[in-house]
Amino acid sequence: MPRRFLQRYMPKPDTLRRQRSLRFMAPLIADPGLWLLTRRSVANAFSVGLFCAMLPIPFQMVVAALGARLSRCNLALSVGLVWITNPLTMPLIFYFNYRVGTFLLGAPVRDAPSRISTRWIAEQMHDIMPPLLLGSLITAIFLAIVANVGIRLIWRWHVSHNWKRRRLNRRRRRARIESEFDD
């Protein structure tokens, strides 16, 4: 199930390779090892993708693609998971990361004014960045570990569940065949 489910929603490497805008990434896209769907490659892809998603940096997708290349995990999943931090969720996620950082540093939480402006953010950046970076790094590491272990456990459970179901179906077929011979 995990493999078939993921294959249904993943883009095909040939389709991506033919797109003009991605030609510069052709060697990366052409590597078949980055498109495998194994327990290890999927678990590591979740780790890389969620780790990169929690970092308050530009070009998270590029960092995730490089991380997928270095860790030899599934490229599409790593890059796709970065979109957990999209323009709608980013303020909430980074505020949570900021709060984690202030808690760890023992720093006071800065109250936002009634109207947030870029000027206010620029003035507060000196005070906001250390807790935000620390909180983001801690959250990223925590999510990467939990995702990796969780995906491996879910995958293992699913495989053992399928084995048990097959064994039960085999026993039922044998029992049905034996009952037909007894009649």
Short mmCIF file of N, CA and C in Angstrom, two decimals:
data_model
loop_
_atom_site.label_atom_id
_atom_site.label_comp_id
_atom_site.label_asym_id
_atom_site.label_seq_id
_atom_site.Cartn_x
_atom_site.Cartn_y
_atom_site.Cartn_z
N MET A 1 0.80 -1.20 0.00
CA MET A 1 0.00 0.00 0.00
C MET A 1 0.84 1.26 0.00
N PRO A 2 1.81 1.44 0.90
CA PRO A 2 2.51 2.72 0.89
C PRO A 2 3.10 3.04 -0.48
N ARG A 3 3.70 2.04 -1.10
CA ARG A 3 4.36 2.28 -2.38
C ARG A 3 3.32 2.64 -3.45
N ARG A 4 2.26 1.85 -3.55
CA ARG A 4 1.23 2.11 -4.57
C ARG A 4 0.53 3.44 -4.32
N PHE A 5 0.26 3.74 -3.07
CA PHE A 5 -0.40 4.99 -2.73
C PHE A 5 0.46 6.18 -3.13
N LEU A 6 1.74 6.12 -2.82
CA LEU A 6 2.63 7.23 -3.15
C LEU A 6 2.86 7.35 -4.65
N GLN A 7 2.96 6.22 -5.35
CA GLN A 7 3.18 6.26 -6.80
C GLN A 7 2.02 6.92 -7.52
N ARG A 8 0.83 6.79 -6.97
CA ARG A 8 -0.36 7.38 -7.60
C ARG A 8 -0.25 8.90 -7.68
N TYR A 9 0.38 9.52 -6.69
CA TYR A 9 0.41 10.98 -6.62
C TYR A 9 1.75 11.60 -7.01
N MET A 10 2.74 10.79 -7.24
CA MET A 10 4.06 11.33 -7.57
C MET A 10 4.18 11.66 -9.06
N PRO A 11 4.92 12.73 -9.38
CA PRO A 11 5.16 13.03 -10.79
C PRO A 11 6.11 12.00 -11.40
N LYS A 12 6.03 11.85 -12.68
CA LYS A 12 6.91 10.92 -13.40
C LYS A 12 8.20 11.64 -13.78
N PRO A 13 9.35 11.00 -13.60
CA PRO A 13 10.63 11.65 -13.94
C PRO A 13 10.70 12.07 -15.41
N ASP A 14 10.14 11.26 -16.32
CA ASP A 14 10.19 11.62 -17.75
C ASP A 14 9.42 12.90 -18.02
N THR A 15 8.29 13.07 -17.37
CA THR A 15 7.49 14.28 -17.56
C THR A 15 8.27 15.50 -17.09
N LEU A 16 8.92 15.39 -15.95
CA LEU A 16 9.69 16.51 -15.43
C LEU A 16 10.91 16.80 -16.29
N ARG A 17 11.54 15.76 -16.80
CA ARG A 17 12.74 15.94 -17.61
C ARG A 17 12.43 16.69 -18.91
N ARG A 18 11.21 16.52 -19.44
CA ARG A 18 10.84 17.17 -20.70
C ARG A 18 10.46 18.63 -20.54
N GLN A 19 10.26 19.10 -19.33
CA GLN A 19 9.89 20.50 -19.13
C GLN A 19 11.10 21.39 -19.31
N ARG A 20 10.93 22.43 -20.09
CA ARG A 20 12.04 23.34 -20.39
C ARG A 20 12.59 24.01 -19.15
N SER A 21 11.70 24.38 -18.22
CA SER A 21 12.16 25.12 -17.04
C SER A 21 13.01 24.26 -16.11
N LEU A 22 12.96 22.94 -16.25
CA LEU A 22 13.73 22.06 -15.38
C LEU A 22 14.90 21.39 -16.08
N ARG A 23 15.25 21.83 -17.26
CA ARG A 23 16.35 21.20 -18.00
C ARG A 23 17.69 21.31 -17.27
N PHE A 24 17.87 22.38 -16.53
CA PHE A 24 19.14 22.54 -15.81
C PHE A 24 19.29 21.48 -14.71
N MET A 25 18.18 20.88 -14.31
CA MET A 25 18.22 19.85 -13.28
C MET A 25 18.16 18.44 -13.87
N ALA A 26 18.35 18.31 -15.16
CA ALA A 26 18.23 17.01 -15.82
C ALA A 26 19.08 15.91 -15.20
N PRO A 27 20.35 16.18 -14.86
CA PRO A 27 21.13 15.10 -14.23
C PRO A 27 20.54 14.64 -12.89
N LEU A 28 20.01 15.59 -12.14
CA LEU A 28 19.40 15.24 -10.86
C LEU A 28 18.11 14.45 -11.06
N ILE A 29 17.29 14.90 -11.98
CA ILE A 29 16.01 14.23 -12.25
C ILE A 29 16.24 12.86 -12.88
N ALA A 30 17.30 12.71 -13.66
CA ALA A 30 17.55 11.46 -14.36
C ALA A 30 18.06 10.35 -13.45
N ASP A 31 18.52 10.68 -12.25
CA ASP A 31 19.05 9.67 -11.35
C ASP A 31 17.91 8.79 -10.83
N PRO A 32 17.86 7.52 -11.23
CA PRO A 32 16.74 6.66 -10.81
C PRO A 32 16.74 6.37 -9.31
N GLY A 33 17.86 6.51 -8.65
CA GLY A 33 17.93 6.27 -7.21
C GLY A 33 17.15 7.29 -6.40
N LEU A 34 16.88 8.45 -7.00
CA LEU A 34 16.13 9.50 -6.30
C LEU A 34 14.63 9.37 -6.50
N TRP A 35 14.20 8.33 -7.19
CA TRP A 35 12.76 8.13 -7.43
C TRP A 35 12.26 6.84 -6.83
N LEU A 36 13.13 6.12 -6.12
CA LEU A 36 12.72 4.86 -5.49
C LEU A 36 11.75 5.11 -4.36
N LEU A 37 10.84 4.17 -4.17
CA LEU A 37 9.91 4.23 -3.06
C LEU A 37 10.12 3.01 -2.17
N THR A 38 11.10 3.11 -1.32
CA THR A 38 11.36 2.06 -0.35
C THR A 38 11.13 2.66 1.03
N ARG A 39 11.08 1.79 2.02
CA ARG A 39 10.86 2.29 3.38
C ARG A 39 11.94 3.30 3.75
N ARG A 40 13.17 3.00 3.43
CA ARG A 40 14.28 3.89 3.76
C ARG A 40 14.21 5.22 3.00
N SER A 41 13.97 5.14 1.69
CA SER A 41 13.97 6.37 0.89
C SER A 41 12.80 7.27 1.24
N VAL A 42 11.65 6.70 1.55
CA VAL A 42 10.49 7.51 1.91
C VAL A 42 10.67 8.12 3.30
N ALA A 43 11.16 7.33 4.25
CA ALA A 43 11.37 7.85 5.60
C ALA A 43 12.41 8.98 5.59
N ASN A 44 13.48 8.79 4.85
CA ASN A 44 14.51 9.84 4.77
C ASN A 44 13.99 11.06 4.02
N ALA A 45 13.15 10.84 3.02
CA ALA A 45 12.56 11.98 2.29
C ALA A 45 11.68 12.81 3.22
N PHE A 46 10.91 12.15 4.07
CA PHE A 46 10.10 12.89 5.03
C PHE A 46 10.99 13.68 5.98
N SER A 47 12.08 13.09 6.41
CA SER A 47 13.01 13.80 7.30
C SER A 47 13.59 15.03 6.62
N VAL A 48 14.07 14.86 5.40
CA VAL A 48 14.69 15.98 4.68
C VAL A 48 13.65 17.06 4.38
N GLY A 49 12.48 16.66 3.90
CA GLY A 49 11.46 17.64 3.53
C GLY A 49 10.94 18.42 4.72
N LEU A 50 10.64 17.73 5.82
CA LEU A 50 10.13 18.44 7.00
C LEU A 50 11.21 19.29 7.66
N PHE A 51 12.45 18.80 7.64
CA PHE A 51 13.55 19.60 8.19
C PHE A 51 13.66 20.92 7.42
N CYS A 52 13.67 20.84 6.11
CA CYS A 52 13.81 22.05 5.29
C CYS A 52 12.58 22.96 5.41
N ALA A 53 11.41 22.37 5.59
CA ALA A 53 10.19 23.17 5.71
C ALA A 53 10.20 24.04 6.96
N MET A 54 10.85 23.58 8.01
CA MET A 54 10.85 24.33 9.27
C MET A 54 11.89 25.44 9.32
N LEU A 55 12.79 25.47 8.37
CA LEU A 55 13.84 26.49 8.38
C LEU A 55 13.34 27.79 7.75
N PRO A 56 13.57 28.92 8.40
CA PRO A 56 13.13 30.21 7.84
C PRO A 56 14.15 30.76 6.85
N ILE A 57 14.27 30.06 5.75
CA ILE A 57 15.25 30.44 4.73
C ILE A 57 14.55 30.51 3.38
N PRO A 58 15.10 31.29 2.45
CA PRO A 58 14.56 31.27 1.09
C PRO A 58 15.05 30.02 0.35
N PHE A 59 14.39 29.66 -0.70
CA PHE A 59 14.76 28.54 -1.56
C PHE A 59 14.79 27.21 -0.80
N GLN A 60 13.77 26.97 0.00
CA GLN A 60 13.68 25.73 0.76
C GLN A 60 13.63 24.52 -0.16
N MET A 61 13.00 24.65 -1.31
CA MET A 61 12.88 23.53 -2.23
C MET A 61 14.25 23.14 -2.79
N VAL A 62 15.09 24.10 -3.06
CA VAL A 62 16.43 23.81 -3.56
C VAL A 62 17.25 23.10 -2.49
N VAL A 63 17.13 23.56 -1.26
CA VAL A 63 17.84 22.92 -0.16
C VAL A 63 17.33 21.50 0.03
N ALA A 64 16.01 21.29 -0.09
CA ALA A 64 15.45 19.95 0.03
C ALA A 64 15.93 19.04 -1.10
N ALA A 65 16.04 19.58 -2.31
CA ALA A 65 16.53 18.78 -3.44
C ALA A 65 17.99 18.37 -3.21
N LEU A 66 18.79 19.30 -2.72
CA LEU A 66 20.19 18.96 -2.41
C LEU A 66 20.27 17.95 -1.27
N GLY A 67 19.41 18.11 -0.28
CA GLY A 67 19.36 17.16 0.83
C GLY A 67 18.95 15.78 0.37
N ALA A 68 18.00 15.72 -0.57
CA ALA A 68 17.58 14.43 -1.13
C ALA A 68 18.73 13.78 -1.89
N ARG A 69 19.46 14.58 -2.61
CA ARG A 69 20.61 14.05 -3.36
C ARG A 69 21.69 13.51 -2.42
N LEU A 70 21.96 14.25 -1.36
CA LEU A 70 23.00 13.83 -0.41
C LEU A 70 22.59 12.60 0.39
N SER A 71 21.32 12.52 0.77
CA SER A 71 20.88 11.39 1.58
C SER A 71 20.30 10.25 0.75
N ARG A 72 20.32 10.40 -0.57
CA ARG A 72 19.84 9.35 -1.49
C ARG A 72 18.41 8.94 -1.16
N CYS A 73 17.54 9.91 -0.97
CA CYS A 73 16.14 9.62 -0.68
C CYS A 73 15.27 10.13 -1.82
N ASN A 74 13.98 9.94 -1.71
CA ASN A 74 13.05 10.28 -2.77
C ASN A 74 12.98 11.79 -2.97
N LEU A 75 13.33 12.23 -4.16
CA LEU A 75 13.41 13.65 -4.49
C LEU A 75 12.05 14.32 -4.46
N ALA A 76 11.05 13.71 -5.08
CA ALA A 76 9.73 14.33 -5.18
C ALA A 76 9.10 14.54 -3.81
N LEU A 77 9.22 13.55 -2.94
CA LEU A 77 8.65 13.70 -1.60
C LEU A 77 9.38 14.77 -0.79
N SER A 78 10.69 14.79 -0.88
CA SER A 78 11.46 15.79 -0.13
C SER A 78 11.08 17.20 -0.54
N VAL A 79 11.00 17.43 -1.83
CA VAL A 79 10.67 18.77 -2.33
C VAL A 79 9.20 19.10 -2.06
N GLY A 80 8.33 18.13 -2.23
CA GLY A 80 6.90 18.38 -2.01
C GLY A 80 6.56 18.68 -0.57
N LEU A 81 7.24 18.06 0.37
CA LEU A 81 6.93 18.28 1.79
C LEU A 81 7.32 19.67 2.26
N VAL A 82 8.17 20.33 1.54
CA VAL A 82 8.55 21.70 1.90
C VAL A 82 7.33 22.61 1.85
N TRP A 83 6.35 22.26 1.04
CA TRP A 83 5.17 23.10 0.89
C TRP A 83 4.23 23.05 2.09
N ILE A 84 4.63 22.35 3.14
CA ILE A 84 3.88 22.45 4.40
C ILE A 84 3.93 23.89 4.89
N THR A 85 5.08 24.53 4.67
CA THR A 85 5.19 25.95 5.00
C THR A 85 4.89 26.75 3.74
N ASN A 86 3.63 26.95 3.50
CA ASN A 86 3.18 27.76 2.37
C ASN A 86 2.79 29.14 2.90
N PRO A 87 2.42 30.06 2.05
CA PRO A 87 2.10 31.41 2.54
C PRO A 87 0.98 31.45 3.59
N LEU A 88 0.10 30.46 3.61
CA LEU A 88 -0.96 30.45 4.62
C LEU A 88 -0.49 29.92 5.97
N THR A 89 0.36 28.91 5.96
CA THR A 89 0.78 28.28 7.21
C THR A 89 2.08 28.84 7.77
N MET A 90 2.83 29.53 6.95
CA MET A 90 4.15 30.02 7.36
C MET A 90 4.10 30.91 8.60
N PRO A 91 3.20 31.89 8.69
CA PRO A 91 3.20 32.72 9.90
C PRO A 91 2.95 31.92 11.18
N LEU A 92 2.03 30.97 11.13
CA LEU A 92 1.74 30.16 12.31
C LEU A 92 2.92 29.27 12.69
N ILE A 93 3.49 28.62 11.70
CA ILE A 93 4.61 27.70 11.97
C ILE A 93 5.81 28.47 12.50
N PHE A 94 6.16 29.59 11.87
CA PHE A 94 7.33 30.33 12.31
C PHE A 94 7.08 31.04 13.65
N TYR A 95 5.84 31.40 13.94
CA TYR A 95 5.54 31.96 15.25
C TYR A 95 5.71 30.88 16.32
N PHE A 96 5.25 29.67 16.03
CA PHE A 96 5.46 28.56 16.96
C PHE A 96 6.95 28.34 17.18
N ASN A 97 7.72 28.33 16.10
CA ASN A 97 9.18 28.15 16.21
C ASN A 97 9.80 29.27 17.04
N TYR A 98 9.33 30.48 16.84
CA TYR A 98 9.81 31.62 17.62
C TYR A 98 9.51 31.42 19.10
N ARG A 99 8.31 30.95 19.41
CA ARG A 99 7.94 30.71 20.82
C ARG A 99 8.79 29.61 21.44
N VAL A 100 9.09 28.56 20.67
CA VAL A 100 9.98 27.50 21.16
C VAL A 100 11.36 28.09 21.47
N GLY A 101 11.85 28.93 20.56
CA GLY A 101 13.16 29.56 20.76
C GLY A 101 13.19 30.48 21.97
N THR A 102 12.13 31.27 22.18
CA THR A 102 12.10 32.14 23.36
C THR A 102 12.04 31.32 24.64
N PHE A 103 11.33 30.22 24.60
CA PHE A 103 11.26 29.35 25.77
C PHE A 103 12.64 28.77 26.09
N LEU A 104 13.33 28.28 25.07
CA LEU A 104 14.65 27.68 25.28
C LEU A 104 15.70 28.71 25.72
N LEU A 105 15.61 29.91 25.19
CA LEU A 105 16.58 30.95 25.54
C LEU A 105 16.19 31.71 26.80
N GLY A 106 14.96 31.56 27.24
CA GLY A 106 14.48 32.32 28.40
C GLY A 106 14.30 33.79 28.06
N ALA A 107 14.08 34.08 26.82
CA ALA A 107 13.92 35.46 26.36
C ALA A 107 12.44 35.86 26.43
N PRO A 108 12.18 37.13 26.60
CA PRO A 108 10.77 37.56 26.61
C PRO A 108 10.19 37.51 25.20
N VAL A 109 8.91 37.23 25.12
CA VAL A 109 8.21 37.18 23.83
C VAL A 109 7.85 38.61 23.44
N ARG A 110 8.18 38.99 22.25
CA ARG A 110 7.85 40.33 21.75
C ARG A 110 6.38 40.36 21.35
N ASP A 111 5.66 41.32 21.85
CA ASP A 111 4.26 41.48 21.46
C ASP A 111 4.19 42.19 20.12
N ALA A 112 3.32 41.70 19.28
CA ALA A 112 3.13 42.33 17.97
C ALA A 112 2.22 43.53 18.14
N PRO A 113 2.48 44.58 17.38
CA PRO A 113 1.59 45.74 17.44
C PRO A 113 0.25 45.40 16.78
N SER A 114 -0.70 46.27 16.94
CA SER A 114 -2.01 46.02 16.35
C SER A 114 -1.94 45.95 14.82
N ARG A 115 -0.96 46.64 14.28
CA ARG A 115 -0.77 46.62 12.83
C ARG A 115 0.69 46.33 12.52
N ILE A 116 0.95 45.15 11.94
CA ILE A 116 2.32 44.74 11.64
C ILE A 116 2.74 45.34 10.31
N SER A 117 3.92 45.92 10.29
CA SER A 117 4.46 46.49 9.06
C SER A 117 5.86 45.93 8.84
N THR A 118 6.34 46.10 7.63
CA THR A 118 7.71 45.65 7.34
C THR A 118 8.72 46.46 8.14
N ARG A 119 8.40 47.70 8.41
CA ARG A 119 9.30 48.54 9.21
C ARG A 119 9.42 47.98 10.62
N TRP A 120 8.28 47.61 11.22
CA TRP A 120 8.31 47.04 12.57
C TRP A 120 9.12 45.74 12.59
N ILE A 121 8.92 44.90 11.58
CA ILE A 121 9.65 43.63 11.51
C ILE A 121 11.14 43.90 11.37
N ALA A 122 11.51 44.86 10.52
CA ALA A 122 12.93 45.18 10.33
C ALA A 122 13.55 45.70 11.63
N GLU A 123 12.81 46.51 12.38
CA GLU A 123 13.33 47.04 13.64
C GLU A 123 13.48 45.94 14.70
N GLN A 124 12.59 44.96 14.68
CA GLN A 124 12.59 43.90 15.68
C GLN A 124 13.45 42.69 15.28
N MET A 125 13.96 42.68 14.07
CA MET A 125 14.68 41.51 13.56
C MET A 125 15.85 41.11 14.45
N HIS A 126 16.53 42.08 14.98
CA HIS A 126 17.68 41.80 15.85
C HIS A 126 17.24 40.97 17.06
N ASP A 127 16.09 41.27 17.61
CA ASP A 127 15.59 40.55 18.79
C ASP A 127 14.86 39.26 18.42
N ILE A 128 14.27 39.22 17.26
CA ILE A 128 13.45 38.08 16.85
C ILE A 128 14.30 36.94 16.29
N MET A 129 15.35 37.23 15.57
CA MET A 129 16.10 36.20 14.84
C MET A 129 16.73 35.11 15.71
N PRO A 130 17.43 35.42 16.79
CA PRO A 130 18.02 34.31 17.56
C PRO A 130 16.99 33.28 18.06
N PRO A 131 15.87 33.71 18.68
CA PRO A 131 14.89 32.70 19.10
C PRO A 131 14.24 31.99 17.92
N LEU A 132 14.01 32.72 16.83
CA LEU A 132 13.38 32.10 15.66
C LEU A 132 14.30 31.04 15.06
N LEU A 133 15.56 31.35 14.91
CA LEU A 133 16.50 30.39 14.34
C LEU A 133 16.68 29.17 15.24
N LEU A 134 16.84 29.39 16.54
CA LEU A 134 17.01 28.26 17.46
C LEU A 134 15.74 27.42 17.50
N GLY A 135 14.59 28.05 17.62
CA GLY A 135 13.32 27.32 17.65
C GLY A 135 13.07 26.56 16.36
N SER A 136 13.42 27.18 15.24
CA SER A 136 13.24 26.51 13.95
C SER A 136 14.15 25.30 13.83
N LEU A 137 15.39 25.43 14.27
CA LEU A 137 16.33 24.32 14.20
C LEU A 137 15.90 23.17 15.12
N ILE A 138 15.48 23.48 16.32
CA ILE A 138 15.03 22.44 17.26
C ILE A 138 13.78 21.76 16.72
N THR A 139 12.82 22.53 16.24
CA THR A 139 11.60 21.97 15.68
C THR A 139 11.90 21.12 14.45
N ALA A 140 12.81 21.59 13.61
CA ALA A 140 13.17 20.85 12.40
C ALA A 140 13.80 19.51 12.74
N ILE A 141 14.71 19.50 13.69
CA ILE A 141 15.36 18.25 14.09
C ILE A 141 14.34 17.30 14.70
N PHE A 142 13.50 17.82 15.57
CA PHE A 142 12.48 16.99 16.22
C PHE A 142 11.54 16.38 15.19
N LEU A 143 11.02 17.21 14.27
CA LEU A 143 10.10 16.69 13.25
C LEU A 143 10.78 15.69 12.33
N ALA A 144 12.03 15.93 11.97
CA ALA A 144 12.75 15.01 11.09
C ALA A 144 12.89 13.64 11.74
N ILE A 145 13.23 13.62 13.02
CA ILE A 145 13.40 12.34 13.71
C ILE A 145 12.06 11.63 13.87
N VAL A 146 11.04 12.36 14.32
CA VAL A 146 9.72 11.76 14.52
C VAL A 146 9.16 11.25 13.19
N ALA A 147 9.31 12.02 12.12
CA ALA A 147 8.81 11.59 10.82
C ALA A 147 9.53 10.35 10.33
N ASN A 148 10.83 10.30 10.48
CA ASN A 148 11.60 9.15 10.02
C ASN A 148 11.17 7.89 10.76
N VAL A 149 11.13 7.96 12.07
CA VAL A 149 10.74 6.80 12.87
C VAL A 149 9.28 6.43 12.60
N GLY A 150 8.42 7.44 12.52
CA GLY A 150 7.00 7.18 12.27
C GLY A 150 6.74 6.52 10.93
N ILE A 151 7.38 7.00 9.88
CA ILE A 151 7.18 6.41 8.55
C ILE A 151 7.70 4.97 8.54
N ARG A 152 8.84 4.73 9.15
CA ARG A 152 9.37 3.36 9.19
C ARG A 152 8.44 2.42 9.95
N LEU A 153 7.87 2.89 11.06
CA LEU A 153 6.94 2.06 11.83
C LEU A 153 5.64 1.81 11.07
N ILE A 154 5.10 2.85 10.45
CA ILE A 154 3.87 2.69 9.66
C ILE A 154 4.11 1.74 8.51
N TRP A 155 5.22 1.89 7.82
CA TRP A 155 5.55 1.02 6.68
C TRP A 155 5.66 -0.43 7.15
N ARG A 156 6.38 -0.62 8.24
CA ARG A 156 6.57 -1.98 8.77
C ARG A 156 5.24 -2.59 9.19
N TRP A 157 4.40 -1.79 9.87
CA TRP A 157 3.09 -2.28 10.29
C TRP A 157 2.26 -2.68 9.08
N HIS A 158 2.29 -1.86 8.05
CA HIS A 158 1.50 -2.15 6.86
C HIS A 158 1.96 -3.43 6.17
N VAL A 159 3.25 -3.63 6.07
CA VAL A 159 3.78 -4.84 5.44
C VAL A 159 3.39 -6.07 6.26
N SER A 160 3.54 -6.02 7.58
CA SER A 160 3.18 -7.18 8.40
C SER A 160 1.67 -7.41 8.37
N HIS A 161 0.89 -6.35 8.30
CA HIS A 161 -0.57 -6.49 8.17
C HIS A 161 -0.93 -7.20 6.86
N ASN A 162 -0.26 -6.83 5.78
CA ASN A 162 -0.51 -7.49 4.49
C ASN A 162 -0.11 -8.96 4.53
N TRP A 163 1.01 -9.27 5.18
CA TRP A 163 1.43 -10.67 5.30
C TRP A 163 0.37 -11.48 6.05
N LYS A 164 -0.12 -10.93 7.15
CA LYS A 164 -1.14 -11.64 7.93
C LYS A 164 -2.41 -11.83 7.11
N ARG A 165 -2.80 -10.81 6.37
CA ARG A 165 -4.00 -10.91 5.54
C ARG A 165 -3.82 -11.97 4.46
N ARG A 166 -2.65 -12.01 3.83
CA ARG A 166 -2.39 -13.04 2.82
C ARG A 166 -2.41 -14.44 3.42
N ARG A 167 -1.80 -14.58 4.59
CA ARG A 167 -1.78 -15.88 5.26
C ARG A 167 -3.20 -16.33 5.60
N LEU A 168 -4.03 -15.42 6.07
CA LEU A 168 -5.42 -15.74 6.39
C LEU A 168 -6.19 -16.12 5.13
N ASN A 169 -5.98 -15.39 4.05
CA ASN A 169 -6.66 -15.71 2.78
C ASN A 169 -6.23 -17.08 2.27
N ARG A 170 -4.93 -17.39 2.40
CA ARG A 170 -4.43 -18.71 1.98
C ARG A 170 -5.09 -19.82 2.79
N ARG A 171 -5.21 -19.63 4.08
CA ARG A 171 -5.85 -20.63 4.94
C ARG A 171 -7.32 -20.80 4.57
N ARG A 172 -7.98 -19.71 4.28
CA ARG A 172 -9.40 -19.79 3.88
C ARG A 172 -9.56 -20.56 2.57
N ARG A 173 -8.66 -20.28 1.60
CA ARG A 173 -8.73 -21.00 0.33
C ARG A 173 -8.50 -22.49 0.53
N ARG A 174 -7.50 -22.83 1.35
CA ARG A 174 -7.24 -24.25 1.62
C ARG A 174 -8.43 -24.91 2.29
N ALA A 175 -9.01 -24.22 3.25
CA ALA A 175 -10.17 -24.78 3.95
C ALA A 175 -11.34 -24.97 2.99
N ARG A 176 -11.54 -24.03 2.08
CA ARG A 176 -12.63 -24.13 1.09
C ARG A 176 -12.37 -25.30 0.14
N ILE A 177 -11.12 -25.45 -0.30
CA ILE A 177 -10.78 -26.55 -1.21
C ILE A 177 -10.94 -27.89 -0.49
N GLU A 178 -10.49 -27.96 0.75
CA GLU A 178 -10.62 -29.20 1.51
C GLU A 178 -12.07 -29.56 1.76
N SER A 179 -12.90 -28.54 2.01
CA SER A 179 -14.32 -28.82 2.23
C SER A 179 -15.00 -29.29 0.95
N GLU A 180 -14.53 -28.81 -0.20
CA GLU A 180 -15.10 -29.26 -1.48
C GLU A 180 -14.73 -30.72 -1.73
N PHE A 181 -13.50 -31.12 -1.36
CA PHE A 181 -13.10 -32.51 -1.54
C PHE A 181 -13.82 -33.44 -0.56
N ASP A 182 -14.15 -32.94 0.60
CA ASP A 182 -14.84 -33.76 1.60
C ASP A 182 -16.29 -34.04 1.18
N ASP A 183 -16.89 -33.15 0.41
CA ASP A 183 -18.28 -33.34 -0.02
C ASP A 183 -18.37 -34.34 -1.08
#
